[in-house]
Short mmCIF file of C-alpha atoms in Angstrom, two decimals:
data_model
loop_
_atom_site.label_atom_id
_atom_site.label_comp_id
_atom_site.label_asym_id
_atom_site.label_seq_id
_atom_site.Cartn_x
_atom_site.Cartn_y
_atom_site.Cartn_z
CA MET A 1 -25.14 -41.27 16.39
CA ASP A 2 -21.33 -41.30 16.88
CA GLU A 3 -18.72 -41.52 14.13
CA LEU A 4 -18.37 -45.34 14.37
CA ASP A 5 -22.13 -45.86 13.90
CA LEU A 6 -22.03 -43.46 10.92
CA LEU A 7 -19.27 -45.49 9.27
CA ALA A 8 -21.22 -48.72 9.83
CA ARG A 9 -24.33 -47.33 8.13
CA ALA A 10 -22.34 -45.87 5.25
CA LEU A 11 -20.50 -49.15 4.58
CA PRO A 12 -22.96 -51.99 5.37
CA ASP A 13 -20.97 -54.62 3.49
CA ALA A 14 -17.68 -53.97 5.24
CA PRO A 15 -16.69 -56.61 7.80
CA PRO A 16 -17.21 -55.41 11.36
CA PRO A 17 -14.05 -54.36 13.19
CA SER A 18 -12.83 -56.47 16.04
CA PRO A 19 -13.49 -55.33 19.63
CA GLU A 20 -9.79 -54.47 19.98
CA VAL A 21 -9.90 -52.21 16.91
CA VAL A 22 -13.09 -50.55 18.13
CA ALA A 23 -11.55 -49.92 21.54
CA ARG A 24 -8.41 -48.41 20.03
CA ALA A 25 -10.46 -46.22 17.68
CA ARG A 26 -12.67 -44.90 20.48
CA THR A 27 -9.58 -44.13 22.58
CA ARG A 28 -8.02 -42.14 19.70
CA LEU A 29 -11.30 -40.38 19.02
CA ALA A 30 -11.60 -39.28 22.65
CA ALA A 31 -8.00 -38.04 22.66
CA GLY A 32 -8.57 -36.12 19.44
CA ARG A 33 -11.62 -34.36 20.89
CA THR A 34 -9.67 -33.33 23.99
CA ARG A 35 -6.83 -31.89 21.93
CA SER A 36 -9.17 -30.03 19.59
CA ARG A 37 -10.55 -28.00 22.51
CA THR A 38 -7.15 -26.75 23.54
CA ARG A 39 -4.99 -26.52 20.40
CA VAL A 40 -5.24 -24.62 17.13
CA TRP A 41 -2.55 -25.41 14.56
CA ALA A 42 -1.11 -22.91 12.08
CA TRP A 43 0.75 -23.80 8.92
CA ALA A 44 3.03 -21.47 6.92
CA LEU A 45 2.05 -21.45 3.26
CA GLY A 46 5.12 -20.43 1.22
CA ALA A 47 7.34 -17.77 2.74
CA ALA A 48 4.72 -15.22 3.63
CA MET A 49 1.19 -16.60 3.92
CA ALA A 50 -0.02 -18.18 7.15
CA THR A 51 -3.29 -20.13 7.28
CA ALA A 52 -4.85 -21.25 10.57
CA ALA A 53 -6.81 -24.50 10.58
CA VAL A 54 -8.59 -26.66 13.10
CA VAL A 55 -8.65 -30.33 12.06
CA THR A 56 -10.31 -33.23 13.88
CA ALA A 57 -9.16 -36.53 12.35
CA ILE A 58 -10.83 -39.87 13.06
CA THR A 59 -8.98 -42.98 11.92
CA VAL A 60 -10.62 -46.39 12.20
CA LEU A 61 -8.14 -49.22 11.64
CA ALA A 62 -10.55 -51.73 10.09
CA GLY A 63 -9.51 -51.42 6.49
CA VAL A 64 -11.45 -48.13 6.19
CA VAL A 65 -9.96 -44.62 6.74
CA SER A 66 -12.24 -41.61 7.10
CA ALA A 67 -11.17 -37.96 7.63
CA PRO A 68 -13.45 -34.94 7.36
CA ALA A 69 -12.24 -32.05 5.20
CA PRO A 70 -10.23 -29.47 7.19
CA VAL A 71 -12.00 -26.27 8.15
CA LEU A 72 -9.72 -23.44 6.97
CA VAL A 73 -9.79 -20.06 8.63
CA GLN A 74 -8.46 -17.29 6.38
CA PRO A 75 -5.83 -15.21 8.23
CA ARG A 76 -6.43 -11.52 8.76
CA ASN A 77 -5.32 -9.36 5.82
CA ALA A 78 -4.43 -12.49 3.84
CA GLU A 79 -4.21 -10.49 0.60
CA LEU A 80 -1.27 -8.51 1.98
CA LEU A 81 0.49 -11.70 3.06
CA GLN A 82 -0.06 -13.28 -0.34
CA LEU A 83 1.26 -10.13 -2.02
CA ALA A 84 4.35 -10.22 0.22
CA ASP A 85 4.96 -13.81 -0.83
CA ARG A 86 4.94 -12.81 -4.52
CA VAL A 87 7.03 -9.68 -3.99
CA GLU A 88 9.77 -11.44 -2.03
CA ARG A 89 10.67 -13.55 -5.08
CA LEU A 90 11.12 -10.56 -7.41
CA PRO A 91 14.65 -9.62 -8.53
CA ASP A 92 16.26 -6.47 -7.21
CA GLN A 93 16.79 -3.92 -9.98
CA ARG A 94 18.94 -0.81 -9.93
CA GLY A 95 20.05 1.91 -12.27
CA ALA A 96 22.05 5.09 -12.29
CA TYR A 97 18.99 7.26 -11.49
CA TRP A 98 15.76 6.86 -9.64
CA TRP A 99 13.15 8.67 -11.72
CA GLU A 100 9.90 9.41 -9.90
CA VAL A 101 6.99 10.88 -11.84
CA MET A 102 3.99 11.96 -9.76
CA ILE A 103 0.56 13.23 -10.68
CA THR A 104 -1.31 15.07 -7.94
CA GLY A 105 -4.96 16.03 -8.01
CA ASP A 106 -7.46 17.92 -5.86
CA ARG A 107 -11.13 18.67 -5.97
CA VAL A 108 -11.75 22.42 -5.69
CA SER A 109 -14.81 24.63 -5.87
CA ALA A 110 -14.99 27.39 -8.46
CA GLY A 111 -18.32 28.79 -7.32
CA ASP A 112 -21.16 27.16 -9.23
CA TYR A 113 -19.13 24.14 -10.29
CA ASN A 114 -16.33 21.92 -9.06
CA LEU A 115 -13.00 21.30 -10.74
CA ARG A 116 -10.44 18.55 -10.48
CA THR A 117 -6.92 19.93 -10.60
CA ARG A 118 -3.98 17.98 -11.93
CA GLN A 119 -0.24 18.61 -11.69
CA ARG A 120 2.80 16.67 -12.88
CA ILE A 121 6.01 16.62 -10.83
CA GLU A 122 9.21 14.73 -11.66
CA ARG A 123 12.19 13.99 -9.46
CA ARG A 124 15.47 12.49 -10.66
CA VAL A 125 17.73 11.18 -7.87
CA PRO A 126 21.26 10.03 -8.86
CA LEU A 127 22.88 6.96 -7.36
CA ASN A 128 26.15 8.89 -7.58
CA THR A 129 26.04 11.27 -4.61
CA ALA A 130 28.39 13.67 -6.40
CA GLU A 131 25.47 14.58 -8.69
CA ARG A 132 22.51 16.69 -7.72
CA THR A 133 18.84 15.82 -7.58
CA THR A 134 16.68 17.51 -10.21
CA ILE A 135 13.06 18.53 -9.60
CA LEU A 136 10.79 19.41 -12.53
CA SER A 137 7.18 20.55 -12.17
CA TYR A 138 4.40 21.72 -14.45
CA ALA A 139 1.74 24.26 -13.58
CA ALA A 140 -1.51 22.85 -12.27
CA THR A 141 -4.40 22.51 -14.72
CA ALA A 142 -8.05 21.61 -14.13
CA LEU A 143 -11.13 20.07 -15.72
CA PRO A 144 -14.78 20.02 -14.58
CA ALA A 145 -15.20 17.32 -11.94
CA SER A 146 -18.34 15.74 -13.47
CA ALA A 147 -20.77 16.02 -16.35
CA ALA A 148 -22.99 18.26 -14.23
CA ASP A 149 -20.00 20.46 -13.37
CA GLU A 150 -19.11 20.72 -17.05
CA ARG A 151 -22.64 21.91 -17.87
CA ALA A 152 -22.40 24.54 -15.11
CA TRP A 153 -18.96 25.58 -16.36
CA ARG A 154 -20.27 26.02 -19.91
CA ALA A 155 -23.31 27.90 -18.60
CA ALA A 156 -20.85 30.28 -16.91
CA GLY A 157 -19.29 31.01 -20.31
CA ALA A 158 -16.66 28.23 -20.25
CA PRO A 159 -13.96 30.43 -18.70
CA ALA A 160 -10.39 29.47 -19.58
CA ARG A 161 -9.24 30.01 -16.00
CA ALA A 162 -10.74 29.66 -12.56
CA LYS A 163 -9.51 30.99 -9.26
CA PRO A 164 -9.52 28.43 -6.45
CA PRO A 165 -10.77 29.43 -2.99
CA CYS A 166 -8.00 31.02 -0.93
CA PRO A 167 -8.68 30.93 2.81
CA LYS A 168 -6.59 33.21 4.98
CA GLY A 169 -3.04 31.95 5.24
CA THR A 170 -3.06 30.07 1.92
CA PRO A 171 0.31 30.38 0.11
CA ALA A 172 0.22 32.80 -2.81
CA ASP A 173 1.23 30.07 -5.28
CA ASP A 174 -1.88 28.10 -4.32
CA CYS A 175 -4.11 31.09 -5.03
CA ARG A 176 -3.10 31.54 -8.66
CA PRO A 177 -5.87 31.06 -11.24
CA VAL A 178 -5.89 27.55 -12.68
CA ARG A 179 -6.03 27.06 -16.43
CA ILE A 180 -8.93 24.78 -17.46
CA THR A 181 -7.27 22.44 -19.94
CA ASP A 182 -5.91 18.92 -20.20
CA GLN A 183 -2.60 20.10 -21.71
CA LEU A 184 0.64 20.42 -19.74
CA TYR A 185 2.20 23.88 -19.77
CA ASP A 186 4.54 26.25 -17.95
CA CYS A 187 7.17 23.92 -16.49
CA GLY A 188 10.27 24.77 -14.48
CA TRP A 189 13.13 22.85 -12.95
CA TYR A 190 15.85 23.26 -10.36
CA ASP A 191 18.70 21.31 -8.82
CA LYS A 192 18.50 20.22 -5.22
CA GLY A 193 21.63 20.06 -3.12
CA ASP A 194 20.78 16.85 -1.25
CA ALA A 195 19.73 13.53 -2.71
CA GLN A 196 16.66 12.93 -0.58
CA VAL A 197 14.17 10.33 -1.80
CA GLY A 198 10.44 10.37 -1.14
CA ASP A 199 8.79 12.34 1.64
CA SER A 200 10.05 12.83 5.18
CA SER A 201 7.10 11.29 7.01
CA VAL A 202 9.24 8.41 8.35
CA ALA A 203 12.72 9.93 8.04
CA SER A 204 14.92 11.76 5.53
CA PHE A 205 16.28 9.11 3.18
CA THR A 206 18.99 8.90 0.56
CA LEU A 207 19.23 5.91 -1.76
CA ALA A 208 22.03 4.58 0.45
CA ASP A 209 19.85 4.95 3.56
CA LEU A 210 17.07 2.92 1.97
CA ALA A 211 19.49 0.20 0.87
CA ALA A 212 20.72 -0.16 4.47
CA ILE A 213 17.31 -0.87 6.06
CA PRO A 214 17.20 -4.53 7.22
CA ALA A 215 14.70 -6.79 5.46
CA ASP A 216 14.11 -9.13 8.41
CA ARG A 217 11.25 -8.35 10.80
CA ASN A 218 13.32 -7.74 13.93
CA GLY A 219 15.88 -5.61 12.10
CA LEU A 220 13.12 -3.60 10.42
CA LEU A 221 11.37 -2.95 13.75
CA ALA A 222 14.65 -1.89 15.36
CA LYS A 223 15.27 0.59 12.53
CA LEU A 224 11.75 1.97 12.79
CA ARG A 225 12.29 2.49 16.52
CA GLU A 226 15.36 4.58 15.65
CA TYR A 227 13.27 6.74 13.32
CA HIS A 228 10.58 7.09 16.00
CA ARG A 229 13.14 8.26 18.58
CA VAL A 230 14.20 11.00 16.16
CA TRP A 231 10.56 12.07 15.82
CA VAL A 232 10.12 12.11 19.60
CA SER A 233 13.23 14.29 19.94
CA ARG A 234 11.55 16.77 17.58
CA GLY A 235 8.36 16.96 19.66
CA PHE A 236 6.36 14.10 18.14
CA GLU A 237 4.20 12.76 21.01
CA GLU A 238 2.55 9.67 19.50
CA PRO A 239 3.65 6.24 20.82
CA PHE A 240 5.61 3.83 18.65
CA GLU A 241 2.46 1.81 17.91
CA ASP A 242 0.89 4.86 16.25
CA PHE A 243 4.10 5.60 14.36
CA LEU A 244 4.30 2.08 12.86
CA PRO A 245 1.69 2.57 10.09
CA LEU A 246 3.99 5.22 8.58
CA ALA A 247 6.20 2.33 7.48
CA GLY A 248 3.71 2.01 4.62
CA ASN A 249 5.12 5.23 3.15
CA LEU A 250 8.34 3.34 2.37
CA LEU A 251 6.41 1.31 -0.20
CA SER A 252 6.47 4.30 -2.57
CA MET A 253 10.27 4.49 -2.40
CA PRO A 254 13.00 2.60 -4.32
CA ILE A 255 13.50 -0.28 -1.86
CA ARG A 256 14.47 -3.86 -2.69
CA PRO A 257 11.65 -6.41 -3.02
CA GLN A 258 12.66 -8.32 0.12
CA LEU A 259 12.31 -5.18 2.26
CA ARG A 260 8.99 -4.37 0.61
CA ALA A 261 7.76 -7.87 1.49
CA ALA A 262 8.85 -7.44 5.12
CA ILE A 263 6.97 -4.13 5.34
CA LEU A 264 3.82 -5.69 3.85
CA ARG A 265 3.93 -8.46 6.46
CA LEU A 266 4.44 -5.95 9.25
CA LEU A 267 1.52 -3.83 8.06
CA ALA A 268 -0.71 -6.91 7.86
CA GLU A 269 -0.22 -7.42 11.61
CA LEU A 270 -1.24 -3.91 12.66
CA PRO A 271 -4.74 -3.46 14.14
CA GLY A 272 -5.55 -0.44 11.96
CA THR A 273 -4.74 -2.16 8.67
CA MET A 274 -7.71 -3.19 6.55
CA VAL A 275 -7.74 -4.58 3.00
CA HIS A 276 -10.65 -3.43 0.83
CA GLY A 277 -9.96 -5.61 -2.21
CA THR A 278 -9.39 -4.52 -5.79
CA ALA A 279 -9.85 -0.89 -6.80
CA THR A 280 -9.00 1.36 -9.75
CA ASP A 281 -6.41 4.04 -9.08
CA PRO A 282 -6.72 7.63 -10.40
CA LEU A 283 -4.71 6.68 -13.51
CA GLY A 284 -6.97 3.72 -14.37
CA ARG A 285 -4.79 0.88 -13.04
CA GLN A 286 -5.99 -2.10 -11.02
CA ALA A 287 -4.69 -1.98 -7.45
CA LEU A 288 -5.09 -3.50 -4.01
CA SER A 289 -6.84 -0.95 -1.79
CA VAL A 290 -5.64 -0.80 1.82
CA THR A 291 -6.36 1.37 4.86
CA LEU A 292 -3.28 1.73 7.07
CA THR A 293 -4.86 3.90 9.76
CA ARG A 294 -8.43 3.88 11.01
CA ASP A 295 -10.66 6.61 9.61
CA ASP A 296 -12.13 9.11 12.07
CA ALA A 297 -15.87 9.66 11.89
CA GLY A 298 -16.72 12.60 9.66
CA SER A 299 -13.18 12.81 8.25
CA PRO A 300 -12.00 11.87 4.75
CA SER A 301 -11.25 8.21 4.15
CA TYR A 302 -7.65 7.54 3.16
CA ARG A 303 -6.55 4.61 1.02
CA THR A 304 -3.18 3.35 -0.15
CA LEU A 305 -3.43 1.66 -3.56
CA LEU A 306 -0.75 -0.99 -4.10
CA ASP A 307 0.55 -2.57 -7.28
CA PRO A 308 -0.75 -6.18 -7.10
CA GLN A 309 2.48 -7.49 -8.65
CA THR A 310 5.26 -5.45 -7.03
CA GLY A 311 3.68 -4.23 -3.79
CA ALA A 312 4.81 -0.67 -4.58
CA THR A 313 2.44 2.23 -3.92
CA LEU A 314 0.62 3.29 -7.06
CA ALA A 315 -1.37 6.06 -5.39
CA ARG A 316 -2.61 7.53 -2.14
CA VAL A 317 -6.19 8.74 -2.26
CA SER A 318 -8.53 10.58 0.08
CA TYR A 319 -12.30 10.28 -0.36
CA VAL A 320 -15.23 12.45 0.66
CA PRO A 321 -16.49 11.43 4.14
CA GLY A 322 -19.27 8.87 3.88
CA SER A 323 -18.76 8.26 0.15
CA SER A 324 -17.57 4.63 0.64
CA GLY A 325 -14.47 5.26 -1.45
CA GLY A 326 -16.32 6.63 -4.48
CA ASP A 327 -15.81 10.40 -4.50
CA VAL A 328 -12.14 11.46 -4.62
CA LEU A 329 -11.04 14.56 -2.72
CA SER A 330 -7.32 14.42 -3.53
CA TYR A 331 -4.67 12.00 -4.66
CA THR A 332 -1.00 11.50 -5.42
CA ALA A 333 -0.24 8.85 -8.05
CA ARG A 334 3.03 7.59 -9.49
CA THR A 335 2.98 7.08 -13.24
CA PRO A 336 4.24 3.93 -15.03
CA GLU A 337 7.38 5.91 -15.98
CA THR A 338 8.52 5.82 -12.35
CA GLY A 339 11.51 3.52 -11.86
CA TRP A 340 15.23 3.06 -12.32
CA THR A 341 16.86 4.37 -15.48
CA ALA A 342 20.38 4.21 -16.85
CA LEU A 343 20.32 7.68 -18.39
CA PRO A 344 19.20 10.96 -16.86
CA PRO A 345 15.70 11.74 -18.15
CA PRO A 346 16.03 14.79 -20.43
CA LEU A 347 14.55 18.10 -19.37
CA PRO A 348 12.00 19.44 -21.88
CA LYS A 349 13.38 22.38 -23.85
CA SER A 350 10.29 24.41 -22.99
CA CYS A 351 11.06 24.21 -19.27
CA LYS A 352 12.89 27.10 -17.72
CA ALA A 353 15.39 26.92 -14.88
CA SER A 354 14.14 28.36 -11.62
CA ARG A 355 15.85 29.27 -8.37
#
C-alpha cells in the first residue's frame, strides 16, 4: 500500500483527486524520496542548540494535506549545548575582588578504617593590579568515611588524630597527623606577589588575561593554540587535540558568560566529552556531570560537575575505579561564597600571617 492508497482508505468520503493532481503528487513523492536518501537537514534551536532531523513530507493537493511527524535526532551532548544557550544570555558581573573559596577532600587509609579529609582554602584576587593576592588556608581535618569506618574508628579508641600513609617522597606537610573533627582550626594567610587566577593547567592567567580571551569559536581556538604552543615549548608532547579538553578548566575561573558558553559548545564537540546527567556534588548541590577526557581502564574516573544555571564548575571529582561514580576518591569543590565582591573579605582574627 502506498501513501495515496492509505489516504483513500482513511478518508472514504473525500472526492477522488483528478488524474492531474494524482500525477503531480506522485512526482513530488518520488522527488521527496530521492532527496531523503541524500540529504539530512539541521536546524539551529536558539543560539546554541542544534537539532538534526530527517523529514519526508507528502503533500496531496486534493483538499487534503498529510505530513508525518518529524523524526528528531538528539544531537550529541545536547545538555551541554542547552546549557550554553542559557549561559550566553546571563549578564556579566564584576567586582573589585574575585573571591574563590575551595574545599578539597581525599580518601585516606588510617589502618583499620578509612577517613575523608577536608580542607578549606580561600583566594582573594584584586581587580586593581597594584594590590596583592591573598591566600588563606585552614589545616586539614578528617571524619570516618562511612558508618563501618566510624565503628572501626571507635573500636580503635576514637583517636583524636590519625597519621595518613606517607610513601617515600611525600612532602612533610602531607605527613602531619590529621585531626578527626568537623571544626575548622589552625589557619594562616599570606600575600602573593602576582595576581594569578585559578590553576596553571591551561596557562597562567590574571583577571585581565581572562577578560581578553575571545568569546567566538575561531578566536577561542586561536587563543588555545597559543597556549598549546607555550606548553610545547616547555616540553609538553601531546598534540593540540589532546590539549583541547583542558579548556574545561577555564569554567572554574571568573570569565564572562559569553566566553563560558563558547567553551561549553567547544567541549560538546570533542570526542572524549560525555554527559552523564544530573549528579550531586560533594557539597550537596545538583550539578551536570561531564567527562572531558576518556577514562583509562583500571584508573579513577574523573568528572567535572557544572552549575546547571551558570555553567561554572562546582567541583571536580575522582571516583574509585569501577565504582560507576559512586565512591569518591578525591575532590575540589567551590563553595557558594565564591564570586565577585566589592569589599575585601576579612581575614579571621584567629589566622596568623605566614611567610
